[in-house]
CSV table of C-alpha atoms in Angstrom, one decimal:
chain,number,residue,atom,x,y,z
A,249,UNK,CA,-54.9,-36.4,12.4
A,250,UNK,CA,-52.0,-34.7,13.9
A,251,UNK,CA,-48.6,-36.6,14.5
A,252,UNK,CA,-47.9,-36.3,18.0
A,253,UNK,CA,-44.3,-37.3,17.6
A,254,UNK,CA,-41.3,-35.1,16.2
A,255,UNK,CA,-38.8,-38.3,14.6
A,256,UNK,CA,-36.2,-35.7,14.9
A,257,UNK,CA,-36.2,-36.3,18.6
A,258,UNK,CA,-35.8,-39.9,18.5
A,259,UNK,CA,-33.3,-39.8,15.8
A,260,UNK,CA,-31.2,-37.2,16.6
A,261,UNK,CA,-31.8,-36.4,20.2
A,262,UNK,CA,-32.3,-39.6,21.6
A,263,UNK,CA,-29.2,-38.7,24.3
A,264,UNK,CA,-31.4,-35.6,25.4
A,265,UNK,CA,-34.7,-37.4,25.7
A,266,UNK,CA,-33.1,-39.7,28.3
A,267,UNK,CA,-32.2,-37.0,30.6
A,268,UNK,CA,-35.6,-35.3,30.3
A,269,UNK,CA,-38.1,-37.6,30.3
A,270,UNK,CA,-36.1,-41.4,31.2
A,271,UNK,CA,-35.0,-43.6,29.6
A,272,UNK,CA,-37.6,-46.4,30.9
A,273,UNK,CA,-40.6,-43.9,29.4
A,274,UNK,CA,-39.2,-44.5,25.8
A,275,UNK,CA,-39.4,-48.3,26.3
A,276,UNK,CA,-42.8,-47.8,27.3
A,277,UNK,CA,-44.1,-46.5,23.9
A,278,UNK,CA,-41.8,-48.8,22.1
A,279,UNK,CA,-43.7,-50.9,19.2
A,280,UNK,CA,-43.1,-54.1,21.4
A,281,UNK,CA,-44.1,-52.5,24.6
A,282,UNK,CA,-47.4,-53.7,26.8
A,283,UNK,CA,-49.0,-50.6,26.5
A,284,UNK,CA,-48.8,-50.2,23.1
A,285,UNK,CA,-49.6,-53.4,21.7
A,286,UNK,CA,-52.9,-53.0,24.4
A,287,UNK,CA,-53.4,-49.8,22.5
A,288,UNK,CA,-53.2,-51.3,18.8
A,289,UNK,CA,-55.6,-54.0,20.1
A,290,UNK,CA,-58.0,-52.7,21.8
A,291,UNK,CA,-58.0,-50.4,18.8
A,292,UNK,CA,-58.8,-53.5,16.6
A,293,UNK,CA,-60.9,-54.8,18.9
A,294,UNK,CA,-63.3,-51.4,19.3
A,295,UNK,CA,-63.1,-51.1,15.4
A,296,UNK,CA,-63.9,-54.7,14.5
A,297,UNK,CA,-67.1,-55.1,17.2
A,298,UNK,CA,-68.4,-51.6,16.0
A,299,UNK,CA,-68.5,-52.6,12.5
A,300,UNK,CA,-70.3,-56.0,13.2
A,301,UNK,CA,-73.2,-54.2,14.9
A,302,UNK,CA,-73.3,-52.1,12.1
A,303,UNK,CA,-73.1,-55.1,9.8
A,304,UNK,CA,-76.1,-56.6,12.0
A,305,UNK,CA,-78.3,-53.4,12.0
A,306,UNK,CA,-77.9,-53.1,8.2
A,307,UNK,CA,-79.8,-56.4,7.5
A,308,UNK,CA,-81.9,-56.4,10.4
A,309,UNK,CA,-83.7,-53.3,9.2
A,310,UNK,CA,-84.8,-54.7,5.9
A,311,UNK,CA,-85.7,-57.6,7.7
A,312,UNK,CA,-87.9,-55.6,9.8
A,313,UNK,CA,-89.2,-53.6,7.1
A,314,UNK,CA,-90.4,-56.6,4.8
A,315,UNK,CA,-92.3,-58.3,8.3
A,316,UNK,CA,-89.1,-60.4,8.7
A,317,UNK,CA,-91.0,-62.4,5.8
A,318,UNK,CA,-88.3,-61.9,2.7
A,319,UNK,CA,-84.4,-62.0,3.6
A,320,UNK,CA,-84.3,-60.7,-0.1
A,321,UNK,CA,-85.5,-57.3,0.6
A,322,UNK,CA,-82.7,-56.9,3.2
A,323,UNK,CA,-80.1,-57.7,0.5
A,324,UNK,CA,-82.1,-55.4,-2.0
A,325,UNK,CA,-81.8,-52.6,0.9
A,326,UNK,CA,-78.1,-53.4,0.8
A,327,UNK,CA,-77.4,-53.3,-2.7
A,328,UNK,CA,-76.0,-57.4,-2.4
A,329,UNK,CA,-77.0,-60.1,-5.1
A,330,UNK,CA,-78.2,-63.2,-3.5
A,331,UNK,CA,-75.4,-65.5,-4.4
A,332,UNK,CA,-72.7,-63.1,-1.8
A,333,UNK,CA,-75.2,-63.6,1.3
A,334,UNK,CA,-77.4,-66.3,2.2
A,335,UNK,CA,-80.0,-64.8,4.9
A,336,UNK,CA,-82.3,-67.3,7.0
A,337,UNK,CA,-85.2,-66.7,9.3
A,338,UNK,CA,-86.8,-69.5,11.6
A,339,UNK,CA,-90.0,-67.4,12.2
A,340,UNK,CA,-90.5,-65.1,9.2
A,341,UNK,CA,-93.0,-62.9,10.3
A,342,UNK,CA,-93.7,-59.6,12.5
A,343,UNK,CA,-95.4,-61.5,15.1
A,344,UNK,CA,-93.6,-64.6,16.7
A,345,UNK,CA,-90.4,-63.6,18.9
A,346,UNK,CA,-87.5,-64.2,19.6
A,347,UNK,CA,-86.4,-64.9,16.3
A,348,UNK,CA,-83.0,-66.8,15.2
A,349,UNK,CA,-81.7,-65.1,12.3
A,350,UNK,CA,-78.3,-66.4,10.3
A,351,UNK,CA,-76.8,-64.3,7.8
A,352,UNK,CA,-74.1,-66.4,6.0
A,353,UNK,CA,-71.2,-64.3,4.3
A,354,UNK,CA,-70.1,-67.6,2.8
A,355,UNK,CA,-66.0,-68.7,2.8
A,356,UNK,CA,-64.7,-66.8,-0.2
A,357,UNK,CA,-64.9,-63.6,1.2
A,358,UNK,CA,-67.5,-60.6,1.0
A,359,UNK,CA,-66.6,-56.8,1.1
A,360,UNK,CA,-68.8,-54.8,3.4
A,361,UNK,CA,-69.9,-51.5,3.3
A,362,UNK,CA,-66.3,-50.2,5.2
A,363,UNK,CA,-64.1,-51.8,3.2
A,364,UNK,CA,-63.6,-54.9,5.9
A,365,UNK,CA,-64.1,-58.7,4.1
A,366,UNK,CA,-66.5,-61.1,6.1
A,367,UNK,CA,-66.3,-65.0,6.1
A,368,UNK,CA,-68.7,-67.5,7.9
A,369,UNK,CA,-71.9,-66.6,9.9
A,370,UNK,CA,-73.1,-64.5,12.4
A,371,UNK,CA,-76.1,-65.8,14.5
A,372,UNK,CA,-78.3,-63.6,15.6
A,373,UNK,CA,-81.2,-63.7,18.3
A,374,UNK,CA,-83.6,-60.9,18.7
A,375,UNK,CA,-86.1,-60.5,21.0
A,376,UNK,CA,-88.6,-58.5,19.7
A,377,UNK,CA,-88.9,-55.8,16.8
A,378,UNK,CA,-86.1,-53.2,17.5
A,379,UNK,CA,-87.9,-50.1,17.4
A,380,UNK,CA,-89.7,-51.1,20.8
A,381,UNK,CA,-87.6,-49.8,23.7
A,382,UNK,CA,-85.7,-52.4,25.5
A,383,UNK,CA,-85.8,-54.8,22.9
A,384,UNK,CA,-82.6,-56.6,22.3
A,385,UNK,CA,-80.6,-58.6,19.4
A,386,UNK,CA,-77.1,-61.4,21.2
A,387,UNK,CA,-74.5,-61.6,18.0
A,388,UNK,CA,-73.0,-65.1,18.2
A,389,UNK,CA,-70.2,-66.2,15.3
A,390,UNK,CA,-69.4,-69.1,13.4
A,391,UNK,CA,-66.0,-69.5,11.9
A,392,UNK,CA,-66.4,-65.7,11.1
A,393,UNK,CA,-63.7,-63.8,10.2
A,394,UNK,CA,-63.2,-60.4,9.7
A,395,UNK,CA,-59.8,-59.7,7.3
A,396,UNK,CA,-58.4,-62.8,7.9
A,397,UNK,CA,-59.0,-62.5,12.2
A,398,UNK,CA,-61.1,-65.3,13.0
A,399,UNK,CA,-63.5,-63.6,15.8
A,400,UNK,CA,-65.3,-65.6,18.1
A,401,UNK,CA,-68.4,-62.8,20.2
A,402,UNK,CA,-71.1,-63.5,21.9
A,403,UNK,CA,-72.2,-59.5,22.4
A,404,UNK,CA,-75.7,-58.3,23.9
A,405,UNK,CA,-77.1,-55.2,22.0
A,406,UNK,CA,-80.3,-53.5,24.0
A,407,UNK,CA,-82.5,-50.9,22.1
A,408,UNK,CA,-82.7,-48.2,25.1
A,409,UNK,CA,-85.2,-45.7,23.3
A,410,UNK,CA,-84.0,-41.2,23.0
A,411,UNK,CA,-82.1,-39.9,25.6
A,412,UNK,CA,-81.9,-36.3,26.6
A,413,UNK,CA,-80.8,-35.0,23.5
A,414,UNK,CA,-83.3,-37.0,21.5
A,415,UNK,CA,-80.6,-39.1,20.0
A,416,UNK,CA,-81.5,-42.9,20.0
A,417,UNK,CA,-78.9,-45.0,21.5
A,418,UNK,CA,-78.0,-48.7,22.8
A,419,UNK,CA,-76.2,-50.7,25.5
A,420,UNK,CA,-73.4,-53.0,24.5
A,421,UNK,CA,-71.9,-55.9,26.5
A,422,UNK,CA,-69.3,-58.2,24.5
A,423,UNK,CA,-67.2,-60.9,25.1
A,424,UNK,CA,-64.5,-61.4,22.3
A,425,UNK,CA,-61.6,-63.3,21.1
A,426,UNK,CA,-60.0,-62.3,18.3
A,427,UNK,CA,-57.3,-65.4,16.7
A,428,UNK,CA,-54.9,-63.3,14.3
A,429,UNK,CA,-53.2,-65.0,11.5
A,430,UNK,CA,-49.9,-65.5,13.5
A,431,UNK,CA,-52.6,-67.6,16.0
A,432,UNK,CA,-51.9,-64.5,19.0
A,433,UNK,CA,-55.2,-63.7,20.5
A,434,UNK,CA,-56.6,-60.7,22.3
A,435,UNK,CA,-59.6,-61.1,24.5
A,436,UNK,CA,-61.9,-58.8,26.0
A,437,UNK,CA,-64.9,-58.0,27.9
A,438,UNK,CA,-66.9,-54.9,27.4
A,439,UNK,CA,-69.9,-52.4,28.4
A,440,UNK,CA,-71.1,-49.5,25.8
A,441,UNK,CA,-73.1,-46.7,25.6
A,442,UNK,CA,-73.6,-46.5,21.5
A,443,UNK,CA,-75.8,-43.2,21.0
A,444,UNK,CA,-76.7,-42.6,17.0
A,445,UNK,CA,-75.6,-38.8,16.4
A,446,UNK,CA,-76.8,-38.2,12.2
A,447,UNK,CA,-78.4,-40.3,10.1
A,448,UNK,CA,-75.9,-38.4,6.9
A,449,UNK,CA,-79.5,-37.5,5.0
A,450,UNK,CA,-80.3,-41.4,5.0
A,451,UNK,CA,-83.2,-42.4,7.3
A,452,UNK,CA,-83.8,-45.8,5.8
A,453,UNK,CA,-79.9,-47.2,5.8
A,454,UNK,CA,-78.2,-47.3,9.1
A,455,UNK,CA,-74.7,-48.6,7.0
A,456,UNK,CA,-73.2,-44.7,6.8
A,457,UNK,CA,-74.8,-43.4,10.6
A,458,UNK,CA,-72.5,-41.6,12.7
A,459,UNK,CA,-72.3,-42.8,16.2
A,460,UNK,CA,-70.2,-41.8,19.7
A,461,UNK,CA,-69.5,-44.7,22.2
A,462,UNK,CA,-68.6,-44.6,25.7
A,463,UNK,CA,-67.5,-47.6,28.1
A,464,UNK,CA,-65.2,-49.7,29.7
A,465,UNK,CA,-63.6,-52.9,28.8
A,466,UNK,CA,-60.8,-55.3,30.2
A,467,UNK,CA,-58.9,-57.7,28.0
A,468,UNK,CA,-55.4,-59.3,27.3
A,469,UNK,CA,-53.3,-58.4,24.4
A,470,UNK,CA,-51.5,-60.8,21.9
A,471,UNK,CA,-48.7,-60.3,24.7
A,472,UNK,CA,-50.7,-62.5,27.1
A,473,UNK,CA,-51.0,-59.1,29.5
A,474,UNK,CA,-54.2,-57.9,31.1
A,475,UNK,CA,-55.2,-54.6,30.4
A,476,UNK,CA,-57.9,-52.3,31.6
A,477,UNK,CA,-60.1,-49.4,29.1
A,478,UNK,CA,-61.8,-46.5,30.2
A,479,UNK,CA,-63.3,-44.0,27.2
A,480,UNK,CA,-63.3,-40.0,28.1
A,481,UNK,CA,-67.3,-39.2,29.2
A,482,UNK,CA,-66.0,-36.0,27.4
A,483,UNK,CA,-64.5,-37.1,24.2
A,484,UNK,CA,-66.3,-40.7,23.1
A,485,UNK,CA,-65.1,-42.2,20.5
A,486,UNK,CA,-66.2,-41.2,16.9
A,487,UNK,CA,-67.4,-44.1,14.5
A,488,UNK,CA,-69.4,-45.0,11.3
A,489,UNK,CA,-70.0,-42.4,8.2
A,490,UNK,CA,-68.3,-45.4,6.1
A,491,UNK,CA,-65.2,-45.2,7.5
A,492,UNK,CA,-63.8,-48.3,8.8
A,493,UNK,CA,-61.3,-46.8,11.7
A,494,UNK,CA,-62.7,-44.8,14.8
A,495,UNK,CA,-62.0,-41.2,13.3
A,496,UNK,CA,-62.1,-39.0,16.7
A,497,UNK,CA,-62.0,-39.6,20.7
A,498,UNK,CA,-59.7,-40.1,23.5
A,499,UNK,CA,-59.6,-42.8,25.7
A,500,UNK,CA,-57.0,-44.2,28.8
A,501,UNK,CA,-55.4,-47.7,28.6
A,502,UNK,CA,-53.7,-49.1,31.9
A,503,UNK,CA,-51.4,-52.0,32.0
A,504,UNK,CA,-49.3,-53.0,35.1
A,505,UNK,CA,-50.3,-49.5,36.6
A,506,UNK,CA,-48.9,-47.5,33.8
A,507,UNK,CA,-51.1,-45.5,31.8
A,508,UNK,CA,-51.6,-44.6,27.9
A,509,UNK,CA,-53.9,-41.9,26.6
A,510,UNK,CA,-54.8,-42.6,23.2
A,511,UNK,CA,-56.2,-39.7,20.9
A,512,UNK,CA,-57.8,-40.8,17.9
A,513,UNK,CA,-57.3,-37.2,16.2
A,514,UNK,CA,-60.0,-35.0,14.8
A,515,UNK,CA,-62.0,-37.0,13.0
A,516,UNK,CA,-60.3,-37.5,9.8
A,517,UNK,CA,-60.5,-41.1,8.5
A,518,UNK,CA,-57.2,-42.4,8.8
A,519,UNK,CA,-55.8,-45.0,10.5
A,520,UNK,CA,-53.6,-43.4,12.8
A,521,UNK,CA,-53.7,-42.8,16.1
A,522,UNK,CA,-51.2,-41.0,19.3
A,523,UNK,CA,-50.0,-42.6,22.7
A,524,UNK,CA,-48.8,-40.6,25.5
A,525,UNK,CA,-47.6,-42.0,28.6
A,526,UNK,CA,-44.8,-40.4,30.8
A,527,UNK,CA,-44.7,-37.5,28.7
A,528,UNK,CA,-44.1,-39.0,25.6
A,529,UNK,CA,-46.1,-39.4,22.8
A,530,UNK,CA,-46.3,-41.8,19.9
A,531,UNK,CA,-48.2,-41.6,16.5
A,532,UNK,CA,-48.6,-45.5,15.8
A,533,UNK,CA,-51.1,-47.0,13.0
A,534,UNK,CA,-54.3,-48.6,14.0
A,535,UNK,CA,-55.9,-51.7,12.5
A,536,UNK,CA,-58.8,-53.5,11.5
């Protein structure tokens, strides 16, 4: 990813930057500043739901492909012994929907296949098998943490069939809190467009799919501000392949009526990120 910041400028020409581009414009980008702690997370946000649908598809489809009869075939797809995850059906068969589905990462901590570390349970509700169009799973946690962020979601995933490109893709609505360890929270509501864009040579495990995302999404940062989220139609963001961070896209952040672009870079898998605002622009570290 390129830096979009010369330090030479701040450090030595600090004087110069004033009279150019104001003073206030510096402040804005500042690590402290509204619109870039919005930026950092929303970044953690967008990183942390993505990889919990992905967590989700990755055991749903060996559930589906065992009949939703043996929770140990989804493991076995996986590659997970059956003393990390504990996976419960209440209807395990191909026949009776919905189904309630608990996958239980247990409380010492279990590394998933990007490198995050799951405690507690996710609860999952699926309305019928997902290769049907329109069929739909609801994610719903219980003191589940992702790297030490306790996450509380409820988030709505809808199987939408091929679109024009023949690409399978989904509809995302979420409602999250995130608790860090310092007890700050960000919230935020959102609406996605998740379209699959390779399967990386492996049909039967969704874990290392690349996928775009488009959307909106309002929140408040561990500031207490509100912010707004808009992704560019023509640069989505870039997730999956492994990688825990989003590795490409741009998207625009407003807070108070000021505005951030962030650029997520080209798709290197890193976790750094740029914010420009006023002219200025910021390489700051994203994270998950």
């Amino acid at each position: 990813m390129k830096k979009g910041l010369l330090i030479s400028l701040l450090a030595a020409g600090f004087g110069l930057v004033c009279l150019m581009a104001s003073c206030a414009q510096i402040e804005e980008l500042s690590s402290t500043s509204d619109l870039l702690v919005a930026s950092t997370d929303e970044s953690e946000v967008s990183s942390i739901g993505d990889d919990m649908v992905n967590e989700a598809d990755e055991y749903l489809t060996g559930l589906s492909s065992a009949g939703f009869k043996s929770s140990s075939s989804a493991l076995k797809t996986s590659g997970v012994t059956s003393s990390s995850i504990t996976i419960t059906v209440d209807k395990p068969d191909s026949v009776n929907f919905p189904k309630v589905i608990t996958i239980d990462f247990g409380t010492s901590g279990f590394t998933g296949r990007r490198s995050n570390v799951y405690k507690g349970k996710l609860i999952i509700t699926i309305t019928n098998k997902l290769s049907v169009a329109n069929a739909s799973y609801t994610i719903k946690t219980q003191n589940f943490y992702v790297n030490n962020n306790k996450v509380g979601v409820v988030k709505t995933v809808i199987y939408k069939g091929f679109n024009t490109k023949n690409h399978p893709y989904w509809t995302l609505v979420s409602n999250d809190t995130i608790t860090k360890p310092d007890l700050t929270k960000i919230t935020c509501r959102s609406e996605r467009v998740r379209e699959r864009l390779e399967i990386n040579g492996t049909p039967l495990f969704p874990y290392d799919d690349t996928f775009s995302i488009k959307g909106v999404s309002k929140g408040m940062n561990t500031k207490g501000t509100t912010y707004s989220m808009v992704i560019d139609e023509n640069n989505p963001l870039i997730v999956g392949n492994l990688c825990p961070y989003i590795q490409k896209g741009k998207l625009t952040i407003t807070v108070n009526s000021k505005t951030v672009v962030i650029d997520y870079g080209d798709g290197t898998c890193d976790n750094l990120a740029t914010a420009t605002s006023g002219g200025i622009t910021k390489t700051f570290k994203t994270s998950n």
